[in-house]
Short mmCIF file of C-alpha atoms in Angstrom, two decimals:
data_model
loop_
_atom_site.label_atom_id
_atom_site.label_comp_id
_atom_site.label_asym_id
_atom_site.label_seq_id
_atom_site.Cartn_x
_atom_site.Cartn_y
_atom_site.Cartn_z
CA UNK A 1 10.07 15.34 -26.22
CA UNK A 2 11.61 14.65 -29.80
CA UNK A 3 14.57 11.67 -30.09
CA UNK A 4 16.42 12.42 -33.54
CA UNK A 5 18.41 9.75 -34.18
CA UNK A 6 21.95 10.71 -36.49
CA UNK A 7 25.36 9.14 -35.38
CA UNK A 8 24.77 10.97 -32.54
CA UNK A 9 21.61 11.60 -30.60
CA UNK A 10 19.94 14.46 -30.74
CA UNK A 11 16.95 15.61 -28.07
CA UNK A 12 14.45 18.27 -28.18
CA UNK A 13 12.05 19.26 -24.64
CA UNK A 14 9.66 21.49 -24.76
CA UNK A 15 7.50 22.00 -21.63
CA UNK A 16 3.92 23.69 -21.33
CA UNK A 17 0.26 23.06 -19.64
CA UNK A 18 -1.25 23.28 -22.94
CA UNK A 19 -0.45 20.03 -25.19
CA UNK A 20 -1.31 22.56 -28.83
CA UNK A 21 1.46 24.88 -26.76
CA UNK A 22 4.31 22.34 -26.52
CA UNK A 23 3.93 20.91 -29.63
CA UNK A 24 3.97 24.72 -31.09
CA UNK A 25 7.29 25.01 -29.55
CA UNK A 26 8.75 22.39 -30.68
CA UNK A 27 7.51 22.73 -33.99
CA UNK A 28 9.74 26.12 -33.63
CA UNK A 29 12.78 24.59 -33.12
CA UNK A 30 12.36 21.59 -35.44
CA UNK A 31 12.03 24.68 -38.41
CA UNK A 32 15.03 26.08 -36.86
CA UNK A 33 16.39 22.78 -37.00
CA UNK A 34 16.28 22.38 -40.32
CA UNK A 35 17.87 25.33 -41.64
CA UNK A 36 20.49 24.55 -39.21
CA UNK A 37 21.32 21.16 -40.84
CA UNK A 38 20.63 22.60 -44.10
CA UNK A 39 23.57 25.18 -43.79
CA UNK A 40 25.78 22.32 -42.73
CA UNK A 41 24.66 19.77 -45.20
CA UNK A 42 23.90 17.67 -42.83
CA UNK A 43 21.16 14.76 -43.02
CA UNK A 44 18.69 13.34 -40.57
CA UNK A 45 17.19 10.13 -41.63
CA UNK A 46 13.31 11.65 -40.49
CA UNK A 47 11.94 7.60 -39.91
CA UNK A 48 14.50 7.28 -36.60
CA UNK A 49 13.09 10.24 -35.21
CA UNK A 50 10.92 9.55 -32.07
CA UNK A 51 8.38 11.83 -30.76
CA UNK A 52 6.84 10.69 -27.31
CA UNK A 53 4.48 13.19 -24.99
CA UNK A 54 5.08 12.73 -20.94
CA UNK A 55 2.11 12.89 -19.19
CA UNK A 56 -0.47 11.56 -16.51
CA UNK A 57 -3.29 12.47 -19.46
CA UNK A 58 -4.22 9.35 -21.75
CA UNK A 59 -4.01 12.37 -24.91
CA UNK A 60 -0.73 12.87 -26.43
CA UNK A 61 0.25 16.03 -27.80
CA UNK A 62 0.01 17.25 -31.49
CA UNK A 63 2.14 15.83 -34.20
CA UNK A 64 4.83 17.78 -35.26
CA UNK A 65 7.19 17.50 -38.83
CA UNK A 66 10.57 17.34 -40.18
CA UNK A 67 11.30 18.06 -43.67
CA UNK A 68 7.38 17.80 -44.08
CA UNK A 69 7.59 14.11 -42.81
CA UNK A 70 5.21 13.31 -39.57
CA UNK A 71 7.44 12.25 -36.83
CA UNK A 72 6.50 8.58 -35.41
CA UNK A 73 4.47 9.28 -32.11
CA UNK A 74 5.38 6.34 -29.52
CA UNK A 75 4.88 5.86 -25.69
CA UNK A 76 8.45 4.96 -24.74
CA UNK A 77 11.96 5.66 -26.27
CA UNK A 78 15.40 4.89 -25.11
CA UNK A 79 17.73 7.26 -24.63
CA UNK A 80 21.40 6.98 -22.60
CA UNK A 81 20.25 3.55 -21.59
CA UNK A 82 17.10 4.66 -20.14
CA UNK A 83 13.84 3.33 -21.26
CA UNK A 84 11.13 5.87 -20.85
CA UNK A 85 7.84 5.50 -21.09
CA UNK A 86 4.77 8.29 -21.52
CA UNK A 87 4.07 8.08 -17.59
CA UNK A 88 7.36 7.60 -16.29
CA UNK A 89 6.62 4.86 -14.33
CA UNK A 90 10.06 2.87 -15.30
CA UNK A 91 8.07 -0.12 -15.37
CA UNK A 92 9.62 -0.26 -19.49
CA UNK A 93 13.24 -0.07 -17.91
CA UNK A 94 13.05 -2.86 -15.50
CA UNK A 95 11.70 -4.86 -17.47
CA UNK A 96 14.42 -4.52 -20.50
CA UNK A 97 16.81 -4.96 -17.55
CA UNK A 98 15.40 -7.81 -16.18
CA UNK A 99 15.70 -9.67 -19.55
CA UNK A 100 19.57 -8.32 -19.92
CA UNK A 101 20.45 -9.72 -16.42
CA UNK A 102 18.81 -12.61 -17.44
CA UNK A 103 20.62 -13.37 -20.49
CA UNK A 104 24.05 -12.48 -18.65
CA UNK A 105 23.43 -14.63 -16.21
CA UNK A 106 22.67 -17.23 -18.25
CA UNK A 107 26.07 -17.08 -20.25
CA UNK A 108 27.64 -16.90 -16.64
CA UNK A 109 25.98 -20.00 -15.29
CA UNK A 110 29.12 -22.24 -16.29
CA UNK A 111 30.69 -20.15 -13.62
CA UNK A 112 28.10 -19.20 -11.43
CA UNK A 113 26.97 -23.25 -10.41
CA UNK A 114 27.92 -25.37 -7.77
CA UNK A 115 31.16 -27.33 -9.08
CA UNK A 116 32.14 -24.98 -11.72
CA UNK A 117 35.38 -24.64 -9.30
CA UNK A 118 35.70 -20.96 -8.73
CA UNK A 119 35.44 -19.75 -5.36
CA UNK A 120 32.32 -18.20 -3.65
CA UNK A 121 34.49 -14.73 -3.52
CA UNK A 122 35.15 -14.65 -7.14
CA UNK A 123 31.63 -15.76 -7.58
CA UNK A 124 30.41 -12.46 -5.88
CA UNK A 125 33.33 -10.29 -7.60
CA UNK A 126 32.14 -11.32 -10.91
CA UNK A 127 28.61 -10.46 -9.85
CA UNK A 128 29.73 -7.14 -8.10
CA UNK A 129 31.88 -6.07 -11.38
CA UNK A 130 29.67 -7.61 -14.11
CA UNK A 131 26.24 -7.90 -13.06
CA UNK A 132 25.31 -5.53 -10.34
CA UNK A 133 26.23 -2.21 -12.62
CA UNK A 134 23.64 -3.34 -14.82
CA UNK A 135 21.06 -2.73 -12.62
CA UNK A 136 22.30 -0.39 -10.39
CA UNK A 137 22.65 2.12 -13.74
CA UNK A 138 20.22 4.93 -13.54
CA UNK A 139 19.15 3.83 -9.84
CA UNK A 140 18.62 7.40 -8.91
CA UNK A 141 15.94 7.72 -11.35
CA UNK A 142 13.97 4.18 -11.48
CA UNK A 143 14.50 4.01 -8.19
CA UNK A 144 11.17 5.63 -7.28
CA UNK A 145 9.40 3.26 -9.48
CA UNK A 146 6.61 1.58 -7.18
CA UNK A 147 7.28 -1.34 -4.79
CA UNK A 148 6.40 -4.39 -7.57
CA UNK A 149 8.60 -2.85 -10.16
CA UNK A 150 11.77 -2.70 -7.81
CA UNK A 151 10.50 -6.30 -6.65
CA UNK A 152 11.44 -7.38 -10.58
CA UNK A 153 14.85 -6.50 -9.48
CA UNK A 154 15.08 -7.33 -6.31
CA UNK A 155 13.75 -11.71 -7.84
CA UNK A 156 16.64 -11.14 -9.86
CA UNK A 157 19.57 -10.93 -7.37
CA UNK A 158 18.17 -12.94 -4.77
CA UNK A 159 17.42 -15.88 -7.45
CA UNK A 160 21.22 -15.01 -8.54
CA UNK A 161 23.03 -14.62 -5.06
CA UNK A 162 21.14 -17.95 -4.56
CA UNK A 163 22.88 -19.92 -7.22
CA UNK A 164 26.08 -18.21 -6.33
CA UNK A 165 26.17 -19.23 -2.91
CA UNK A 166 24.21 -22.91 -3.23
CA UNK A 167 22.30 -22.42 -0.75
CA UNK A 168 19.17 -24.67 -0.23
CA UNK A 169 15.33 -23.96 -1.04
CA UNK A 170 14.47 -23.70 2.34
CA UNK A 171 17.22 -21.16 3.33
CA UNK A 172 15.24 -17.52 3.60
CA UNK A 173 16.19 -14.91 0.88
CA UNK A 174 17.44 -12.21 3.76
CA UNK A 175 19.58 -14.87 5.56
CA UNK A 176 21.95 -15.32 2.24
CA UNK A 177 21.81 -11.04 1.84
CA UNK A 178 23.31 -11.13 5.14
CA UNK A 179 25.64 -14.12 5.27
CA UNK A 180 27.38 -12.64 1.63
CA UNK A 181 26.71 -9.23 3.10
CA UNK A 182 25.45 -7.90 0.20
CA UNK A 183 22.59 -5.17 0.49
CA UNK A 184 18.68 -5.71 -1.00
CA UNK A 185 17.69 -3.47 -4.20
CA UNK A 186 15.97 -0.98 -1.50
CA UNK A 187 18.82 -0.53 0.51
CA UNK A 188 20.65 0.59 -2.82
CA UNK A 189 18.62 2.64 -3.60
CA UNK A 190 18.66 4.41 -0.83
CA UNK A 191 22.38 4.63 -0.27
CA UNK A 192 22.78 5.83 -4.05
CA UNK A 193 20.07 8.29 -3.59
CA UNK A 194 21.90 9.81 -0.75
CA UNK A 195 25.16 10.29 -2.42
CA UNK A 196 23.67 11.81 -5.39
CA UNK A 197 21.85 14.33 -2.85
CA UNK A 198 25.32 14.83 -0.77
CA UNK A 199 27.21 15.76 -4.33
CA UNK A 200 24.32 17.82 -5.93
CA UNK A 201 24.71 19.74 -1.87
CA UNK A 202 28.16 20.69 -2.25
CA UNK A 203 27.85 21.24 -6.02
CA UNK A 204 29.81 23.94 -7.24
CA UNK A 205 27.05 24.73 -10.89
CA UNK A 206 23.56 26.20 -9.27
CA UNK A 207 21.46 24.42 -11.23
CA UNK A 208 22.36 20.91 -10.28
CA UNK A 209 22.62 22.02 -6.49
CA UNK A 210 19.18 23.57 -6.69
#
């Protein structure tokens, strides 16, 4: 998997069992590549360009070149807001996301606390509109990430709804879920999981209902 990094962004996959394979392949179409931008005059700053291998394996695949430069081989890169790392474990992701909420939160507090005079529905509309979409981004994919990663997510709202609603130390977690009636991070996942599966059913393209 090569990131190429232009004003736009750029990504090359190339799949095989053999690690020498892939990298063969997509030492192919980086050559191709080239001629490509050389016709159009285009440049590619080569230092931007990110080269990561996904696998279970602790080896990484070849190196490959552009314009005779080595590209940087790393174990996560970011692309459409995703963070991806070499296993695809997604524990990269929620963690970046767990320091975003954090900092948005923080320049919410003012609003957020008890006494800042805004009620406890716009408390939970600025959460559902500003917050929550932060998280929820890409839930089809990190979703699967194992039970302590989602957890991350799941410290965040509850330590959030919890300073929404002012509710005491001793009140339980699930008790202010329900009494805002907002759903836990599994329960999301699930219900966006099962939309995404009812549209890729009725799907009109073959590939995305296969």
């Amino acid at each position: 998997f090569l990131l190429l990094h232009t004003r736009m962004i750029l990504v090359f996959l190339s799949t095989h069992g053999s690690a020498i394979e892939a990298s063969s392949r997509l030492q192919s179409q980086l050559d191709l590549f080239e001629v490509w931008c050389d016709t159009w005059r285009i440049k590619v700053n080569s230092t931007k360009c990110s080269h990561i291998t996904f696998t279970l394996k602790s080896s990484s695949c070849p190196p490959v070149t552009f314009y005779n430069t080595f590209i940087q081989n790393t174990t996560t890169v970011k692309y459409l807001g995703m963070h991806l790392d070499k296993s695809l474990t997604w524990s990269d992701h929620i963690k970046a996301k767990r320091k975003h909420l954090d900092l948005k939160v923080k320049k919410m507090y003012w609003l957020f606390k008890s006494g800042s005079g805004l009620s406890l529905e716009n408390k939970l509309l600025l959460y559902k509109v500003i917050i929550k979409p932060i998280w929820t981004y890409g839930i089809v994919l990190w979703g699967c990430a194992c039970k302590s990663s989602v957890n991350i997510i799941q410290a965040f709202q509850s330590k959030t709804l919890r300073l929404i609603s002012g509710a005491p130390w001793f009140v339980r977690n699930t008790l202010i879920h329900r009494d805002l009636n907002m759903p836990n991070v599994m329960d999301e996942i699930r219900n966006f999981s099962t939309k995404h599966l009812e549209r890729a059913d009725t799907h009109s393209n073959d590939l995305e209902h296969n």
